[in-house]
CSV table of C-alpha atoms and ligand atoms in Angstrom, one decimal:
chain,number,residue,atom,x,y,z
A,494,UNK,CA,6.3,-41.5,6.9
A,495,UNK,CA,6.4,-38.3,4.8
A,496,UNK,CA,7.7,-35.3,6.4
A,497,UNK,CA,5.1,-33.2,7.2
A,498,UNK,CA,2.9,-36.4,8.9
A,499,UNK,CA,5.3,-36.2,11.2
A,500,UNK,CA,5.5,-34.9,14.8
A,501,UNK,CA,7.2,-31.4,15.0
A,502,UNK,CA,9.5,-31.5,18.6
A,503,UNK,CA,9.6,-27.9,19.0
A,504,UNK,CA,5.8,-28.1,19.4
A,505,UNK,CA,6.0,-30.3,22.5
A,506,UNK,CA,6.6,-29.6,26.1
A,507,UNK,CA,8.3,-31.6,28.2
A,508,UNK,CA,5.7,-33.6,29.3
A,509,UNK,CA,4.5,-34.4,26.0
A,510,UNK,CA,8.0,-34.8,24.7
A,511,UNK,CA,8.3,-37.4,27.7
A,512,UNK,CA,5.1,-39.2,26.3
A,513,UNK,CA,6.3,-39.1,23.2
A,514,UNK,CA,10.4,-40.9,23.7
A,515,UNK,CA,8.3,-43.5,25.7
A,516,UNK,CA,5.9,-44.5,22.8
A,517,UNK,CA,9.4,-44.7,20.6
A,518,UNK,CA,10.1,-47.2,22.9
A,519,UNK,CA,13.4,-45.1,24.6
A,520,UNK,CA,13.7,-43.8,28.1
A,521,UNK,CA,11.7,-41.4,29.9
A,522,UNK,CA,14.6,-39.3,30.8
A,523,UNK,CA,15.6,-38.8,27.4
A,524,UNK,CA,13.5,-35.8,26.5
A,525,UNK,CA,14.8,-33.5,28.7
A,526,UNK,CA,18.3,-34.3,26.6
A,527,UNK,CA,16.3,-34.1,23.9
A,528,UNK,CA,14.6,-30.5,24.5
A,529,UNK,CA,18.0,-29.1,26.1
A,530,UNK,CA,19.8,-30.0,22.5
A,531,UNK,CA,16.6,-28.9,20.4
A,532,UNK,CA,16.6,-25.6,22.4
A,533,UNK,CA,19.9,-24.8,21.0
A,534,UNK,CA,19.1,-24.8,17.2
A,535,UNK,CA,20.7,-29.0,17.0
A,536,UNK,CA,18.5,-31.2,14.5
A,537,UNK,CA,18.5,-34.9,15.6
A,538,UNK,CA,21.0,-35.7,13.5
A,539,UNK,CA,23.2,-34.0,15.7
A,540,UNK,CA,22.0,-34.8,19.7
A,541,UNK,CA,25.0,-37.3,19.8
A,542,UNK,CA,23.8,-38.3,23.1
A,543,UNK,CA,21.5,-40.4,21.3
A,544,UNK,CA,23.2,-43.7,20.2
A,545,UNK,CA,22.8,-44.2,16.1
A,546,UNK,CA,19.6,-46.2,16.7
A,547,UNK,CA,17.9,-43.9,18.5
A,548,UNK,CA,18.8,-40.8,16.1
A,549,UNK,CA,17.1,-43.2,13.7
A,550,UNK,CA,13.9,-44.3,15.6
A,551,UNK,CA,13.7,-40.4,16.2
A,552,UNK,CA,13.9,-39.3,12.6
A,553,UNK,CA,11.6,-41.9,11.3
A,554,UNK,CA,8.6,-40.1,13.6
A,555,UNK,CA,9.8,-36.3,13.9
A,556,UNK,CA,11.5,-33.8,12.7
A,557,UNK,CA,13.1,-30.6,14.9
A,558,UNK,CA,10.8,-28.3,13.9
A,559,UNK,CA,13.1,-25.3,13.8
A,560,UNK,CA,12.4,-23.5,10.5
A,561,UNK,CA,14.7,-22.8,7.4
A,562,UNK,CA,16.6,-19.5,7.2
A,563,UNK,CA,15.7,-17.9,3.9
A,564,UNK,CA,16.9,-14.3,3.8
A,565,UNK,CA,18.3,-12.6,6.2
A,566,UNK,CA,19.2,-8.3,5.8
A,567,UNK,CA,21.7,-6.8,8.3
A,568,UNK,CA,21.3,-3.0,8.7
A,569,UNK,CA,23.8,-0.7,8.0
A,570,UNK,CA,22.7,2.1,10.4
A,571,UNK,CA,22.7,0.0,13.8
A,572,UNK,CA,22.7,-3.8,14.8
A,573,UNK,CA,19.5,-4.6,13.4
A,574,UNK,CA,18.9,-8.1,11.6
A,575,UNK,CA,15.9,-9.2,9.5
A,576,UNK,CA,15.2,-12.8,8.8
A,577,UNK,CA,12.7,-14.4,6.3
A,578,UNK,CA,12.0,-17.8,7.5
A,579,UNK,CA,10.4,-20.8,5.1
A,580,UNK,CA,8.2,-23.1,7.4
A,581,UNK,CA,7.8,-26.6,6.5
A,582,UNK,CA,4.9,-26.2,3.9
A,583,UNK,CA,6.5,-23.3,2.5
A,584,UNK,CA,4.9,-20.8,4.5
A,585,UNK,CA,7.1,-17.4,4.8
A,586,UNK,CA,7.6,-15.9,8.1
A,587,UNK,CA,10.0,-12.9,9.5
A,588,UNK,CA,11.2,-11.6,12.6
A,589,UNK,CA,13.5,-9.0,13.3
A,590,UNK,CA,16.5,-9.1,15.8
A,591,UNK,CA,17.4,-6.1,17.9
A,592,UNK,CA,20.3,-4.8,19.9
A,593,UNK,CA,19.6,-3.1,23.0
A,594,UNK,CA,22.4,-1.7,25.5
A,595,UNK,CA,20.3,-4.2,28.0
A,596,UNK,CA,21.0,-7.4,25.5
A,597,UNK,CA,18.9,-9.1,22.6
A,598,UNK,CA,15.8,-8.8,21.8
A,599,UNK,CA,13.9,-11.0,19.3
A,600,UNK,CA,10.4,-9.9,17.5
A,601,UNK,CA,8.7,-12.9,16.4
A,602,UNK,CA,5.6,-13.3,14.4
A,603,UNK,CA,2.9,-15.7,15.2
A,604,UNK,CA,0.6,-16.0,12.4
A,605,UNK,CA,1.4,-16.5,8.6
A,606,UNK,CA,-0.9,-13.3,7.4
A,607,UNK,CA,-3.0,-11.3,9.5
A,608,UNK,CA,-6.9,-11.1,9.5
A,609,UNK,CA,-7.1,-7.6,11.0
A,610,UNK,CA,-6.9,-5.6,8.8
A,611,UNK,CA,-5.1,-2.6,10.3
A,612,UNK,CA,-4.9,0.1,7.3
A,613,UNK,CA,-1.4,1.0,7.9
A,614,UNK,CA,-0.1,-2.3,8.5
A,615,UNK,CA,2.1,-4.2,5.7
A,616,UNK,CA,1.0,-7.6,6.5
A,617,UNK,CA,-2.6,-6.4,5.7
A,618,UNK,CA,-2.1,-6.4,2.1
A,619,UNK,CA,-1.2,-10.2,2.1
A,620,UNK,CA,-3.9,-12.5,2.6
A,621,UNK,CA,-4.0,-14.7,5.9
A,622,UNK,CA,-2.1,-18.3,5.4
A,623,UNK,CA,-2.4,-20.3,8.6
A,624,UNK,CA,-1.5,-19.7,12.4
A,625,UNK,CA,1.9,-20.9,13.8
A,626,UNK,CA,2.5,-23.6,15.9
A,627,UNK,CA,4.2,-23.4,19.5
A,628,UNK,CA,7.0,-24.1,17.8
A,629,UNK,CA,7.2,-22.1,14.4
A,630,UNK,CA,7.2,-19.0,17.0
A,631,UNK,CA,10.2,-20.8,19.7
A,632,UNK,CA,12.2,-21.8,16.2
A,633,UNK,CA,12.7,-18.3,15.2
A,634,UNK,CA,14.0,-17.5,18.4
A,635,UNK,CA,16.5,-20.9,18.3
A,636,UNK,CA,17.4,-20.5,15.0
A,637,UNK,CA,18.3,-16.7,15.4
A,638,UNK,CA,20.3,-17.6,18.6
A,639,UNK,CA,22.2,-20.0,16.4
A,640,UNK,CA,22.7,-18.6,13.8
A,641,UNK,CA,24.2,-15.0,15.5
A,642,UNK,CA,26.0,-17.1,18.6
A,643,UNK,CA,24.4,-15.3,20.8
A,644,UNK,CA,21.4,-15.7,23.6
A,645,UNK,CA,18.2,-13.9,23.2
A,646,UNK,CA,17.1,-12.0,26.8
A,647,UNK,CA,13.7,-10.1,25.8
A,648,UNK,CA,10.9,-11.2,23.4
A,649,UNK,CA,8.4,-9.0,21.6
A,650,UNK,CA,5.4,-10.8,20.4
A,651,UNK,CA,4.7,-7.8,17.7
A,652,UNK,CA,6.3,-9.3,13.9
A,653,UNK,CA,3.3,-10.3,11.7
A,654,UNK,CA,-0.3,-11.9,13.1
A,655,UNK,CA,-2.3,-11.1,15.5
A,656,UNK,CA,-1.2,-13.6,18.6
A,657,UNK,CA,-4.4,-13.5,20.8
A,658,UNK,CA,-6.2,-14.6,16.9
A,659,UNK,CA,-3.7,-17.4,17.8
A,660,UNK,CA,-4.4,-17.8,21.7
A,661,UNK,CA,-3.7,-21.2,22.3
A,662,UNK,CA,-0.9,-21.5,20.3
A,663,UNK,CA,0.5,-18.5,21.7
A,664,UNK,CA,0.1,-19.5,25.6
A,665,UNK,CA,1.5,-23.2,24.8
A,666,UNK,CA,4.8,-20.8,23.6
A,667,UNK,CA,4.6,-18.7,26.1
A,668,UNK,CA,4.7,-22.2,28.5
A,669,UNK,CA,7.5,-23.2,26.7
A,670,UNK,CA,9.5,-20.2,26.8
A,671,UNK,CA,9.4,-19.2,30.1
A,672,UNK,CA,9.8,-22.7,31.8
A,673,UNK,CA,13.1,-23.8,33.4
A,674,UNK,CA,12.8,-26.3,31.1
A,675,UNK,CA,12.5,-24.5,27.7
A,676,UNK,CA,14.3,-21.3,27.4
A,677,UNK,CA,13.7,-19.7,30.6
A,678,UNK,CA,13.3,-16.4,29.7
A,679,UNK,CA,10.8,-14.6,32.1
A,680,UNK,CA,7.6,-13.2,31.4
A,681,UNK,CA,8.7,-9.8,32.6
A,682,UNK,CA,11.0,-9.8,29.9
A,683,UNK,CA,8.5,-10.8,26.7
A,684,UNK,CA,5.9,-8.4,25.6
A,685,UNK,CA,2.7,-9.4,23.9
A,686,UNK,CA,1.1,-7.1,21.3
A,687,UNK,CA,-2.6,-6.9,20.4
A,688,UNK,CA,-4.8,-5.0,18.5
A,689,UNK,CA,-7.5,-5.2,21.3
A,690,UNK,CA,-9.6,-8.8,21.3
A,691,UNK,CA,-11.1,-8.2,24.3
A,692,UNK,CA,-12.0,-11.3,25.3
A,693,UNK,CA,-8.8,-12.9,25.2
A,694,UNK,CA,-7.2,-10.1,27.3
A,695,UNK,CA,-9.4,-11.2,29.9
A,696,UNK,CA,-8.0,-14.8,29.6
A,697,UNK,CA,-4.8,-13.7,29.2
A,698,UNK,CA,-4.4,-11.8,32.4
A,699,UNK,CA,-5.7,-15.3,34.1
A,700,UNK,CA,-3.1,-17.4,33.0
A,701,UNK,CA,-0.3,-16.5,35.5
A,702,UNK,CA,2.2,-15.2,32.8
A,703,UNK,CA,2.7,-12.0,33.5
A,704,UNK,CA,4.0,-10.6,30.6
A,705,UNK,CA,3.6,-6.6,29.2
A,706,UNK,CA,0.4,-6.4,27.4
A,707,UNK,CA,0.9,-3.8,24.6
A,708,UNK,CA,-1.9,-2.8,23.0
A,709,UNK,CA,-1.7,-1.5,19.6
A,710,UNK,CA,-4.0,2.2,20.1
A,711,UNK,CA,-3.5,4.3,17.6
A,712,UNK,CA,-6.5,6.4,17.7
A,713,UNK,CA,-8.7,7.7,21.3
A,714,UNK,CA,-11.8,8.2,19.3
A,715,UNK,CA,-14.2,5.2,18.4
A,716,UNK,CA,-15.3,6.4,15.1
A,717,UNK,CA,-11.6,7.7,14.0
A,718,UNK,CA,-9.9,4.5,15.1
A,719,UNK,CA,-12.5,1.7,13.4
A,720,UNK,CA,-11.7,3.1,10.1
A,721,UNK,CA,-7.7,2.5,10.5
A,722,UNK,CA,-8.6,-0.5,12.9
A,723,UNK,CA,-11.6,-2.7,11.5
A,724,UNK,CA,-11.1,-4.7,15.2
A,725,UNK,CA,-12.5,-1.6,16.6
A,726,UNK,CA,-16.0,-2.2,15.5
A,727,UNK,CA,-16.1,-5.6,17.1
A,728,UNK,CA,-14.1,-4.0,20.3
A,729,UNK,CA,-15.0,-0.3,20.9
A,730,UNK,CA,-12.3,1.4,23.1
A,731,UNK,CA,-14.8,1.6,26.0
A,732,UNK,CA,-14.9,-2.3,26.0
A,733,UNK,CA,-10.7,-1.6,25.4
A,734,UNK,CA,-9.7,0.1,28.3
A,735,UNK,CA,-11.8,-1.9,30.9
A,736,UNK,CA,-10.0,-5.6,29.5
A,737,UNK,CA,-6.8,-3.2,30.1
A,738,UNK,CA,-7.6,-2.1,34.0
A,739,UNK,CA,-8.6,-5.6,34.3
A,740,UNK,CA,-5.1,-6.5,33.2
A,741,UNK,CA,-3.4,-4.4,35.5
A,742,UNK,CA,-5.4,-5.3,38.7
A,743,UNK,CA,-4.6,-9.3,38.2
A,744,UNK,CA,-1.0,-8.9,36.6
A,745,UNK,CA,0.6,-6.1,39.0
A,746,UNK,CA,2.0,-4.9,35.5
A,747,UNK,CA,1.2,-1.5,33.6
A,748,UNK,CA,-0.4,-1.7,30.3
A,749,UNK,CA,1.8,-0.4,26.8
A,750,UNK,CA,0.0,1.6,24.3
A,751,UNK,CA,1.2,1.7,21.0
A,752,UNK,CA,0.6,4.9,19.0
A,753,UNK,CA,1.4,4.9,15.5
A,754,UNK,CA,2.0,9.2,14.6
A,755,UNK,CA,0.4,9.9,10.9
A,756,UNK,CA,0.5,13.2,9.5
A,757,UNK,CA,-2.8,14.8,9.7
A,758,UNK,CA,-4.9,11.8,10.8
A,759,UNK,CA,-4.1,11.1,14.6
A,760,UNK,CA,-1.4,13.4,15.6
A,761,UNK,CA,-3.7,16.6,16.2
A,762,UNK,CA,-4.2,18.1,20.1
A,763,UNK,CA,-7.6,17.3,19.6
A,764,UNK,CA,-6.2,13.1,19.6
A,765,UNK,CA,-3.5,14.1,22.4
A,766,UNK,CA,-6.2,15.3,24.8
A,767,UNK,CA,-8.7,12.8,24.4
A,768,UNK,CA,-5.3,9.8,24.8
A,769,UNK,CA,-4.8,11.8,27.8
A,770,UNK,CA,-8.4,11.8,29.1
A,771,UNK,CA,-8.5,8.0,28.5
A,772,UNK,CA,-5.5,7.0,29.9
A,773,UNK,CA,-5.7,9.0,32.9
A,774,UNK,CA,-6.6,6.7,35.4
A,775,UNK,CA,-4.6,3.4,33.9
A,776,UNK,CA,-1.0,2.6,35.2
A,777,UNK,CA,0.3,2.8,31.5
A,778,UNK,CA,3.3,4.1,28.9
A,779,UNK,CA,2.8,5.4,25.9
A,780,UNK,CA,5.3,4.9,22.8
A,781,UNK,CA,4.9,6.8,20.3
A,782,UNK,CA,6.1,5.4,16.8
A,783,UNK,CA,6.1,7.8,14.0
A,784,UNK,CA,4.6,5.9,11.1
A,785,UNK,CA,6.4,3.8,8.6
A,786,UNK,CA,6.0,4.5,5.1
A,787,UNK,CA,4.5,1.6,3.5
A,788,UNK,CA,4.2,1.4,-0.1
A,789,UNK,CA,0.5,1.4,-1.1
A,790,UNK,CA,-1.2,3.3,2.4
A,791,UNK,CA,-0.4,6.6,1.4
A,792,UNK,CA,0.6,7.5,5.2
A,793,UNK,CA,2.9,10.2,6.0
A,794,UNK,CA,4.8,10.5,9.7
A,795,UNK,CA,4.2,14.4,11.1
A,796,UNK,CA,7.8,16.2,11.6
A,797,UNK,CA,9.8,16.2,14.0
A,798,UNK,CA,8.1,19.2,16.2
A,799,UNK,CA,4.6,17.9,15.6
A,800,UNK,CA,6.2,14.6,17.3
A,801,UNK,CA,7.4,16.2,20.1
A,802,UNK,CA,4.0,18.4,20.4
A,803,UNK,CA,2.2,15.3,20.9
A,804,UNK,CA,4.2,14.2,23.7
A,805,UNK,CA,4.4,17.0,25.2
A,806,UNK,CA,1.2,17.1,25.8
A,807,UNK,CA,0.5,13.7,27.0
A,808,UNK,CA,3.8,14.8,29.8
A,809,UNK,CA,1.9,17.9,30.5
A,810,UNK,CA,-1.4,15.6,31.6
A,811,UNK,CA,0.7,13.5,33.3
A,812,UNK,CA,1.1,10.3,30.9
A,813,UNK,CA,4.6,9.0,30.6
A,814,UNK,CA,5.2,8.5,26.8
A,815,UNK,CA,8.2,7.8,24.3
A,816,UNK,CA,9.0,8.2,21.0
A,817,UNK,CA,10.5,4.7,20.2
A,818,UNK,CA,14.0,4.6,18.6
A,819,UNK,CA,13.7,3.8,15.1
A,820,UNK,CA,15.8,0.2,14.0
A,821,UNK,CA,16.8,-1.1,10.5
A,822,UNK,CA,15.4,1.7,8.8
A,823,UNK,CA,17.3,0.9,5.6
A,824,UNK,CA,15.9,-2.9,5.6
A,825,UNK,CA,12.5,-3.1,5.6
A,826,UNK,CA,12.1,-3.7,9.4
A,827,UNK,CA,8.5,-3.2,10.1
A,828,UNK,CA,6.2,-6.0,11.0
A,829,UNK,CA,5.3,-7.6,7.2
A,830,UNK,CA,7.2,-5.5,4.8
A,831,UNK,CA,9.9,-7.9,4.1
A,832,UNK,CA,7.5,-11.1,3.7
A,833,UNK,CA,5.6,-8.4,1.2
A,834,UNK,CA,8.3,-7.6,-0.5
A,835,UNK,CA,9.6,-11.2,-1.1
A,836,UNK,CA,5.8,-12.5,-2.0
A,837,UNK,CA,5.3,-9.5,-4.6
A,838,UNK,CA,8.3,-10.0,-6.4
A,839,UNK,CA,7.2,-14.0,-6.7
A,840,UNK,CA,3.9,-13.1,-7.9
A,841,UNK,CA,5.6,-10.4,-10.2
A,842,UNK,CA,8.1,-13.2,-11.3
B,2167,SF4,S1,-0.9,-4.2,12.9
B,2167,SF4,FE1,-0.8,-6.2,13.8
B,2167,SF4,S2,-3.0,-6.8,14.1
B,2167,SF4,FE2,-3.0,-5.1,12.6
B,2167,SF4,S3,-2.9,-6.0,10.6
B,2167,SF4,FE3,-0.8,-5.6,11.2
B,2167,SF4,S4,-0.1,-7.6,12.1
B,2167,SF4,FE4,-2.4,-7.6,12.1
């Protein structure tokens, strides 16, 4: 069977990974050995638990699934690790590892590409491959794991693709990662980002997995934000902020708001009042990210002052807000700009 006819593990829960060992012909109870090695970044060569025969049997229908470090950057300035992944097909992937004083963290992208268009994004200006499997988005969290020693606590669901553009795929990982059986890492600790599909906010906040629902802002008014966010048009804020209240009321959990800072295009009083306005009666945080310089947007970040203006207005009105803490400047660390940089230079080549 040639490799990429065959089953992926990663991709399987345990009840399909159960199914799967019994139509191989081996014992029920073998998957769960099976997961609990996979889970820790072993390829089947290496689950010696597995007599020789097995290993074989296994290898003839799957492969692990957990993807192929490519590149990785360390920062200079802090603890902050890039790595390019190459999926099976050849596909490129990154996520970025973070350290926290409260542990690990892990950003993970869930589609190859993006179709949203977001005008200051990076992975806008690459065109849309494929979305990832369960297990391309679990296997950059093993194989980072492995490759640092160490155990990953919190996940952010915010490296390149839009994940609820990729919803089943995205809940069958969040399944996995957050069962006993897969990496147990609880939903209060992972942090899903969207641009705002409505619709699959409302589904989301059915699903029993309560995990922070960050939604990328950016811009309070409807005519303002469509031109930075083409998803606006399809999802005016109106429509935005009631998925977001309905999120709250099911999940017990407050609602993230993401607002990118660009020099004179959102970071007026003007935007800061009407944020304020709008978020007024929603159990929320604001971060504020001052915008990364990405080559080919032409967007500036404000200074420093015109930062804190901003949030000290939102304080004033009663809005909790941040500025977030800036990681890996020095290696390309926003979502995209190290799969861009890689792909340009190919096409340059
Ligand atoms: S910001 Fe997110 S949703 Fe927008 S284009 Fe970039 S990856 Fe896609």
């Amino acid at each position: 069977m040639g490799e990429d006819a065959k089953i992926r593990l990663l991709d399987l829960d345990l009840t399909e990974l159960k199914a799967f060992v019994r139509s191989l012909n081996m014992p029920e109870y073998r998957a769960g050995q099976i997961m609990g090695r996979l889970l820790i970044g072993d390829d089947i060569e290496n689950i010696t638990t597995l007599s020789k025969a097995d290993r074989e049997r296994l290898k003839e229908a799957a492969v692990s699934g957990i993807p192929e470090i490519m590149l990785v950057r360390e920062s200079k300035l802090d603890e902050t690790v890039k790595f390019l992944f190459k999926l099976y097909d050849g596909v490129l992937v990154e996520c970025v590892l973070m350290k926290y004083n409260y542990g690990y963290s892990v950003c993970v992208s869930s589609q190859a590409g993006c179709r949203m268009g977001c005008k200051f994004c990076a992975s806008s200006g690459i065109a849309f491959s494929r979305d990832l499997t369960p297990g391309e988005i679990l296997g950059q969290i093993i194989a980072v794991n492995k490759f640092k020693n160490i155990r990953i606590g919190h996940i952010v669901i915010m490296g390149i693709g839009e994940p609820l553009d990729n919803y089943d795929n995205i809940i069958k990982f969040l399944k996995i990662v957050t069962s006993p059986d897969g990496l147990n890492i609880s939903a209060r600790k992972i942090s899903l980002s969207t641009c705002g599909i409505v619709p699959n906010i409302f589904r989301l906040a059915g699903e029993n997995i309560p995990v922070t629902l960050s939604v990328s802002l950016h811009n309070p008014f409807d005519e303002e934000r469509s031109e930075i966010m083409p998803v606006n048009k399809r999802f005016p804020l109106d429509e935005l902020f009631a998925a977001c209240r309905e999120y709250v009321k099911i999940t017990g959990r407050r609602v993230t708001f993401e607002y990118s800072l660009i020099a004179g295009v959102n970071d007026s009083r003007r935007h800061a009042g009407e944020l304020a306005r709008r978020l007024s009666h929603l159990q929320c945080h604001v971060n504020l990210i001052p915008v990364n310089k990405v080559t080919g947007t032409g967007f500036e970040r404000p200074d420093r002052s015109a930062i804190e203006r901003f949030k000290g207005y939102l304080e004033e009105k009663g809005i909790e807000a941040t500025v977030r803490r800036e990681l890996g400047r020095d290696i390309s660390a926003a979502c995209g700009q190290l799969r861009k940089s890689v792909i340009t230079e190919e096409t340059q080549q």
